[in-house]
Coordinates of C-alpha atoms in Angstrom, one line a residue:
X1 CA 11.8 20.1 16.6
X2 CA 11.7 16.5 15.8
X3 CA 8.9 14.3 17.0
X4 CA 10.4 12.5 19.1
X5 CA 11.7 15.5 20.9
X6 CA 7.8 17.3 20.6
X7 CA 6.3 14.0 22.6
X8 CA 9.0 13.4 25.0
X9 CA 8.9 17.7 25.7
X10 CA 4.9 17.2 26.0
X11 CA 4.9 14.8 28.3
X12 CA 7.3 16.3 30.3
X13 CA 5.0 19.5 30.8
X14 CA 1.7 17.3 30.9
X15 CA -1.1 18.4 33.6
X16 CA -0.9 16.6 36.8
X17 CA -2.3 17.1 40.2
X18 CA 0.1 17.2 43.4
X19 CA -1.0 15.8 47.2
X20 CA 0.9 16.3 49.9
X21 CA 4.2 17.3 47.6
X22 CA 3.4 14.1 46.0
X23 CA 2.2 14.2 42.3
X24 CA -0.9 12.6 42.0
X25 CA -0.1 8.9 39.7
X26 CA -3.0 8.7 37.6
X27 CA -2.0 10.3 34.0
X28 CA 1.7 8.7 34.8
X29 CA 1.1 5.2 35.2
X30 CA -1.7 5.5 32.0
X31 CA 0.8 6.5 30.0
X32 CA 2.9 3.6 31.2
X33 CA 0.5 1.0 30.9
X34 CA -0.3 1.9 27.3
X35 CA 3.3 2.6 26.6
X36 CA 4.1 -0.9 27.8
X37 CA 0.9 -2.8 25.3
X38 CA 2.4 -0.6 22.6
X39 CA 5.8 -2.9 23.2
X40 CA 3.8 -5.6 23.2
X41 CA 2.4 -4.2 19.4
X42 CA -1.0 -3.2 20.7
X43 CA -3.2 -0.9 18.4
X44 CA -3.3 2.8 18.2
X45 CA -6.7 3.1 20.7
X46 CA -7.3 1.2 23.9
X47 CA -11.3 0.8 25.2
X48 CA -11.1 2.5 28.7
X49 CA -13.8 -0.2 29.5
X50 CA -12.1 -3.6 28.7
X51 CA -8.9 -2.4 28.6
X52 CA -7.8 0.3 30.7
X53 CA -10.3 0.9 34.0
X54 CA -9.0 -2.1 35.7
X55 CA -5.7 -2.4 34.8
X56 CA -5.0 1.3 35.8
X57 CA -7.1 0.8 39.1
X58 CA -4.4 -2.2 39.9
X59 CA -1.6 -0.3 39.2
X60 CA -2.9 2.5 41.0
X61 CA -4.0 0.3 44.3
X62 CA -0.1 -0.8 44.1
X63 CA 2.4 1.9 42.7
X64 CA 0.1 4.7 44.2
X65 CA -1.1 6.2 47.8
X66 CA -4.0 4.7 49.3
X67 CA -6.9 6.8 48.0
X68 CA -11.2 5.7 48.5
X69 CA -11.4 5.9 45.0
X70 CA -8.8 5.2 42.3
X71 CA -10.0 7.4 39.9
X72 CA -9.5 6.0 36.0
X73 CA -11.3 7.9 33.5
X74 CA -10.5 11.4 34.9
X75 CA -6.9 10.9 33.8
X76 CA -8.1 9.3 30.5
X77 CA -10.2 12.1 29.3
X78 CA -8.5 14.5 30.6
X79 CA -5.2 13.7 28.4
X80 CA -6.9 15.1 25.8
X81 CA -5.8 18.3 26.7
X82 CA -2.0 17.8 27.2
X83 CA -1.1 17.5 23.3
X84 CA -0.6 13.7 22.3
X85 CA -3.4 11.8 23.3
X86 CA -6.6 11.7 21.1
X87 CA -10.1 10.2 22.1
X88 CA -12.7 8.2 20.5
X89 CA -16.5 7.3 21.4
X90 CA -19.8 6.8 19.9
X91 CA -21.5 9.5 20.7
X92 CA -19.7 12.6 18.9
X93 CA -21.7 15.0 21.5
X94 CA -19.9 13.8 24.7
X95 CA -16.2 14.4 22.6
X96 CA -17.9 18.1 21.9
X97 CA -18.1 18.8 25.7
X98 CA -16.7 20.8 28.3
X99 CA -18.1 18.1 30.5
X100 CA -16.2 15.2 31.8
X101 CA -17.9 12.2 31.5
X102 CA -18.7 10.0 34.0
X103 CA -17.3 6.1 34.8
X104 CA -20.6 5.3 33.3
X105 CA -20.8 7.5 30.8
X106 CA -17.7 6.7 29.5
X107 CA -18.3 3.0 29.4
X108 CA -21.9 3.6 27.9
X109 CA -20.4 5.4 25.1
X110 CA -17.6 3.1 24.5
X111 CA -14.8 5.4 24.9
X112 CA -11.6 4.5 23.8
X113 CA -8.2 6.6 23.8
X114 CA -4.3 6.9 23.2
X115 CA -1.8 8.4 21.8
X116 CA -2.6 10.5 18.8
X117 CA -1.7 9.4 15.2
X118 CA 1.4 10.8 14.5
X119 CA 3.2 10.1 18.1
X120 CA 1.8 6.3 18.0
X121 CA 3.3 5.7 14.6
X122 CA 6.8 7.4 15.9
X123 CA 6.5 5.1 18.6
X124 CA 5.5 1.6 16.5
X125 CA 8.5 3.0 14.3
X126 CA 11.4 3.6 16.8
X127 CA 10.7 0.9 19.5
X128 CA 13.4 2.2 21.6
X129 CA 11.8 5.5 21.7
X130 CA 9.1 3.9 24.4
X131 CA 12.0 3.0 26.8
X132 CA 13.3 6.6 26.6
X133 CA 9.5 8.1 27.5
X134 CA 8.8 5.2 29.8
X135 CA 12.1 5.9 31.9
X136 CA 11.2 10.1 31.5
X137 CA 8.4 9.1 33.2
X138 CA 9.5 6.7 36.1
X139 CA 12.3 8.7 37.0
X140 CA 9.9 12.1 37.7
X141 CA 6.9 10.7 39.4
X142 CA 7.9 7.5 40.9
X143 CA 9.7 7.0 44.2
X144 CA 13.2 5.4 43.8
X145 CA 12.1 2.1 46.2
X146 CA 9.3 1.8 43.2
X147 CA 11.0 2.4 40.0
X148 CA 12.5 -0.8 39.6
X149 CA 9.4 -3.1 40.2
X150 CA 7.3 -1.3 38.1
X151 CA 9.7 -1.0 34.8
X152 CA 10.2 -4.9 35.2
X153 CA 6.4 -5.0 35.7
X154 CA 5.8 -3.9 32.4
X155 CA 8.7 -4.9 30.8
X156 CA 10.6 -1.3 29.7
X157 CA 14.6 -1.6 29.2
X158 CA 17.3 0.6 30.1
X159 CA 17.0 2.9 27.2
X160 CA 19.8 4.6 24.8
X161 CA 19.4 8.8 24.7
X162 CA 17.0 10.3 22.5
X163 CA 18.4 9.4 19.1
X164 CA 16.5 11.5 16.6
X165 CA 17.5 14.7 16.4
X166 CA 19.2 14.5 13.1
X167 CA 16.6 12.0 11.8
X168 CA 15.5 13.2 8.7
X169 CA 12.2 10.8 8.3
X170 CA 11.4 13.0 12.3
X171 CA 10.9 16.2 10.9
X172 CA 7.7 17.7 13.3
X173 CA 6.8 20.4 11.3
X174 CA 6.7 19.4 8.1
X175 CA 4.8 16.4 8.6
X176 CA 2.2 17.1 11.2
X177 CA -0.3 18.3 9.0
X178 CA -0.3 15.8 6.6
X179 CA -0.2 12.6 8.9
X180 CA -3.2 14.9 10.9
X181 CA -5.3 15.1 7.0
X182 CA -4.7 11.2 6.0
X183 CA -6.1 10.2 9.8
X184 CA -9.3 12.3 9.1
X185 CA -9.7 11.1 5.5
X186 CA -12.9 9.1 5.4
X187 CA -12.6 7.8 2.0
X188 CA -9.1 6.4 2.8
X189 CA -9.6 2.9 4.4
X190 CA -7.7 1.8 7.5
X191 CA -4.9 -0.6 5.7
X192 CA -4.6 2.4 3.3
X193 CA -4.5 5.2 6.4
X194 CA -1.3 3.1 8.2
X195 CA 0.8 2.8 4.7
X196 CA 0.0 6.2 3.8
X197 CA 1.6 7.3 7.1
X198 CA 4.1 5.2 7.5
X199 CA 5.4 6.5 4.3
X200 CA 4.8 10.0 5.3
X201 CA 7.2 9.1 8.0
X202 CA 9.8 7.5 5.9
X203 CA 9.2 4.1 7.2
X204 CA 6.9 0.9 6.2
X205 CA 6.0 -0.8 3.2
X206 CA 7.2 2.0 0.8
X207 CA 10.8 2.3 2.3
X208 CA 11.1 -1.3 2.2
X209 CA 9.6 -1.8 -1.8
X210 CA 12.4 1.6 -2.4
X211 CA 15.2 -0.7 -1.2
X212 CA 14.2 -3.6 -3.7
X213 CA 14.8 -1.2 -6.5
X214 CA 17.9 0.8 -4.8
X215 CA 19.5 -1.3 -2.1
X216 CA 21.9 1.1 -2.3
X217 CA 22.3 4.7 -3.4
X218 CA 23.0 4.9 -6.8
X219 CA 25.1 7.9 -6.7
X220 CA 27.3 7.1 -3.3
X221 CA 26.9 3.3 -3.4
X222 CA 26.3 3.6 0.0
X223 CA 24.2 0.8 1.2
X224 CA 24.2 1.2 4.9
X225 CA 20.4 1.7 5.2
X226 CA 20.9 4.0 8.6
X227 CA 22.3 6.3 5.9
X228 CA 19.5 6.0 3.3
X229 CA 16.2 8.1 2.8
X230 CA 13.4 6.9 0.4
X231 CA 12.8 10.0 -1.3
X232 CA 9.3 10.6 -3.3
X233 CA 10.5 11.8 -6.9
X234 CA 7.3 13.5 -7.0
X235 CA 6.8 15.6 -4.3
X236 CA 4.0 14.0 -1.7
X237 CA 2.7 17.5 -1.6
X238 CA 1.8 17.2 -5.6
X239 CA 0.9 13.6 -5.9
X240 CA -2.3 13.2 -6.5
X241 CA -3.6 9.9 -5.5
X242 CA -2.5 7.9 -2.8
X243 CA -1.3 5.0 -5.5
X244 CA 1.3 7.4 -6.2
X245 CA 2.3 8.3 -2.8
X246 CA 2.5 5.0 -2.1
X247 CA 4.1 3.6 -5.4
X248 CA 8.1 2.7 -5.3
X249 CA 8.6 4.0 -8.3
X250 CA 8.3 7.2 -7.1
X251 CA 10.7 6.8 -4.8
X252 CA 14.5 6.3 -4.8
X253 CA 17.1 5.6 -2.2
X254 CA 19.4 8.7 -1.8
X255 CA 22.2 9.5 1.2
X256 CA 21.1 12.8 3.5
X257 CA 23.2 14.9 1.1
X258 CA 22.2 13.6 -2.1
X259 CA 18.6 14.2 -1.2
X260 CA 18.8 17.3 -0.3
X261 CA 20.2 18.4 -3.8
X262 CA 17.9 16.0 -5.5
X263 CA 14.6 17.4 -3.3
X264 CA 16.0 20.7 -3.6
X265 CA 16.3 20.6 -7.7
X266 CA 20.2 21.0 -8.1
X267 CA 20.7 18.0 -9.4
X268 CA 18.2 15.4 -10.8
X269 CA 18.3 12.3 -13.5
X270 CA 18.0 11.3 -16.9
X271 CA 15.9 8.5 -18.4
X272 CA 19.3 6.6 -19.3
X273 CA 20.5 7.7 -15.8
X274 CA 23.0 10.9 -16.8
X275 CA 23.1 12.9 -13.5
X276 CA 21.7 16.6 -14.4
X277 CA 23.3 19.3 -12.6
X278 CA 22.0 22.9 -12.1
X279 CA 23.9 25.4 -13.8
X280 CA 22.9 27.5 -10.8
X281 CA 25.4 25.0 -8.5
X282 CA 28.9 26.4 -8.2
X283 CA 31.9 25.0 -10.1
X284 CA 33.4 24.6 -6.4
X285 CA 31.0 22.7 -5.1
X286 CA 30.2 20.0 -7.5
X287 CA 34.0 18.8 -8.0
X288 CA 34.1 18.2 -4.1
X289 CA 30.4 16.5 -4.8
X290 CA 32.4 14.2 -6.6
X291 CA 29.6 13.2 -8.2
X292 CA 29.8 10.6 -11.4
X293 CA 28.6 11.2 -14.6
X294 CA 25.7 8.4 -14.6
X295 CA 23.8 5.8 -12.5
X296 CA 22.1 3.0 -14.3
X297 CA 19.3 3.4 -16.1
X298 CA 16.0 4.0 -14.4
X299 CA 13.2 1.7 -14.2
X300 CA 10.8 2.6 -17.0
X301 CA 8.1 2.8 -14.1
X302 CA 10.1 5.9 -12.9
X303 CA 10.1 7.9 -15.9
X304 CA 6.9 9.1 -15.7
X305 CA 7.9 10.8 -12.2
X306 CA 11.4 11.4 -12.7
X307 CA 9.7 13.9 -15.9
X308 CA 8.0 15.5 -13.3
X309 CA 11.0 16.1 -11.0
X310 CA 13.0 17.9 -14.2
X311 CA 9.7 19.6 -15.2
X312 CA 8.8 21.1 -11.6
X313 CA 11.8 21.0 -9.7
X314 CA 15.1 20.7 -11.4
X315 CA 16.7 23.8 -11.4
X316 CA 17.8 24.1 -15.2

């Protein structure tokens, strides 16, 4: 399952309270609101205290039923629980609780909140993908006289359908765990934290630095960048520092079936850029490959990790 299709599926199912066969609009228009500053290129976390309690109240007082009290940081902690949402606050005893804070306990301790790591960089990444949750959302809980107003409210667009399922930077799974171990690295900085995850993700500053070395892929030629992974040469799994997850010249621009026989060790590269082929890959298959004899030369900068690739994971 793809990311995109694990947030979209989780907020679908999240926890919310029904009145009167009326869900109850607290969690909802959160989400919205936060999904709305994240257009805008907010930050991960919002501070429920300057940045949340009244702005949901509002939206509450006029998207909502007419309640005595327009409750803001039940829904704010309590998203915590639903699979996407992470939470922040000074004092590490109230996070350890089974007790929800109170209004003033929560502003005491400076609580802040949003989505967690790997769903907010999904989101900063694939900008459409918050139209797509925003009008998940509108369409379930809103009433139809009210779903207009409030998308132009907060600016969402009539979005395209979930795009990612054959994204190959959106792999769920394999990715969780690492973005999950660089977020709770304290020796990591934060400028260091975002890179390191946006490259986990196949997106950011060490995409862009692969397509200054390969703006296209040097086996296909194929330079429609849709089409193009930045693939680590040295696995991210081995690398051992984040320089090297992070350096370009561990990386190299390949088409979706390319890189999966170059991550998967049937073919790999040469120092003067010979393609190497497995002897374990059928005759059949590589002459409908089609693939040439050479690429030009690599970068001496890659040698050192293209070395490793033969060593460890080219198939001899």
């Amino acid at each position: 399952m793809t990311i995109a299709k694990s947030l979209s599926q989780k907020i679908a199912e999240m926890k919310t309270a029904w009145y009167d066969n009326a869900p109850a609009l607290n969690k909802p228009l959160l989400i919205l609101y936060v999904l709305s500053r994240y257009k805008q290129g907010h930050g991960q976390l919002f501070n429920f205290q300057t940045e949340i309690h009244l702005s949901l109240q509002s939206l509450l007082k006029r998207y909502g039923p007419k309640r005595k009290v327009y409750e803001t940081i039940m829904p704010f902690w309590r998203l915590r629980s639903d699979g996407f949402w992470s939470l922040e606050c000074s004092n590490p005893h109230l996070l350890a609780s089974k007790k929800e804070p109170s209004l003033a306990e929560a502003i005491e301790n400076d609580v802040s909140g949003g989505f967690d790591t790997l769903s907010f960089y999904q989101l900063k990444n694939h900008n459409s993908l918050i139209d797509i949750l925003a009008r998940q959302i509108i369409d379930k809980y809103l009433p139809l006289p009210l779903q207009n107003a409030l998308s132009n409210e907060l600016g969402f667009e009539k979005p395209l359908l979930l795009p990612y399922e054959n994204d190959l930077t959106d792999h769920f799974d394999l990715i969780k765990h690492d973005i999950n171990m660089i977020a709770e690295d304290i020796s990591l900085n934060e400028t260091t934290k975002t890179a390191l995850i946006q490259a986990r993700i196949g997106q950011g500053t060490f995409r862009n630095s692969c397509l200054k070395i390969y703006p296209a892929c040097p086996v296909t030629g194929i330079s429609f960048e849709p089409l193009l992974k930045a693939s680590h040469i040295k696995r991210w799994s081995d690398c051992l520092t984040a320089q090297e997850r992070l350096d370009p010249y561990n990386g190299i621009m390949l088409t979706a079936h390319i890189d999966a026989l170059f991550d998967s060790g049937w073919i790999s590269f040469a120092n003067g850029g010979e393609i190497l082929i497995s002897n374990q890959l059928d005759f059949g298959t590589c002459d409908r490959l089609g693939l040439p004899e050479k690429i030009t030369q690599l970068p001496h900068q890659t040698i050192f990790y293209m070395e490793w690739h033969r060593k460890h994971i080219f198939k001899a």
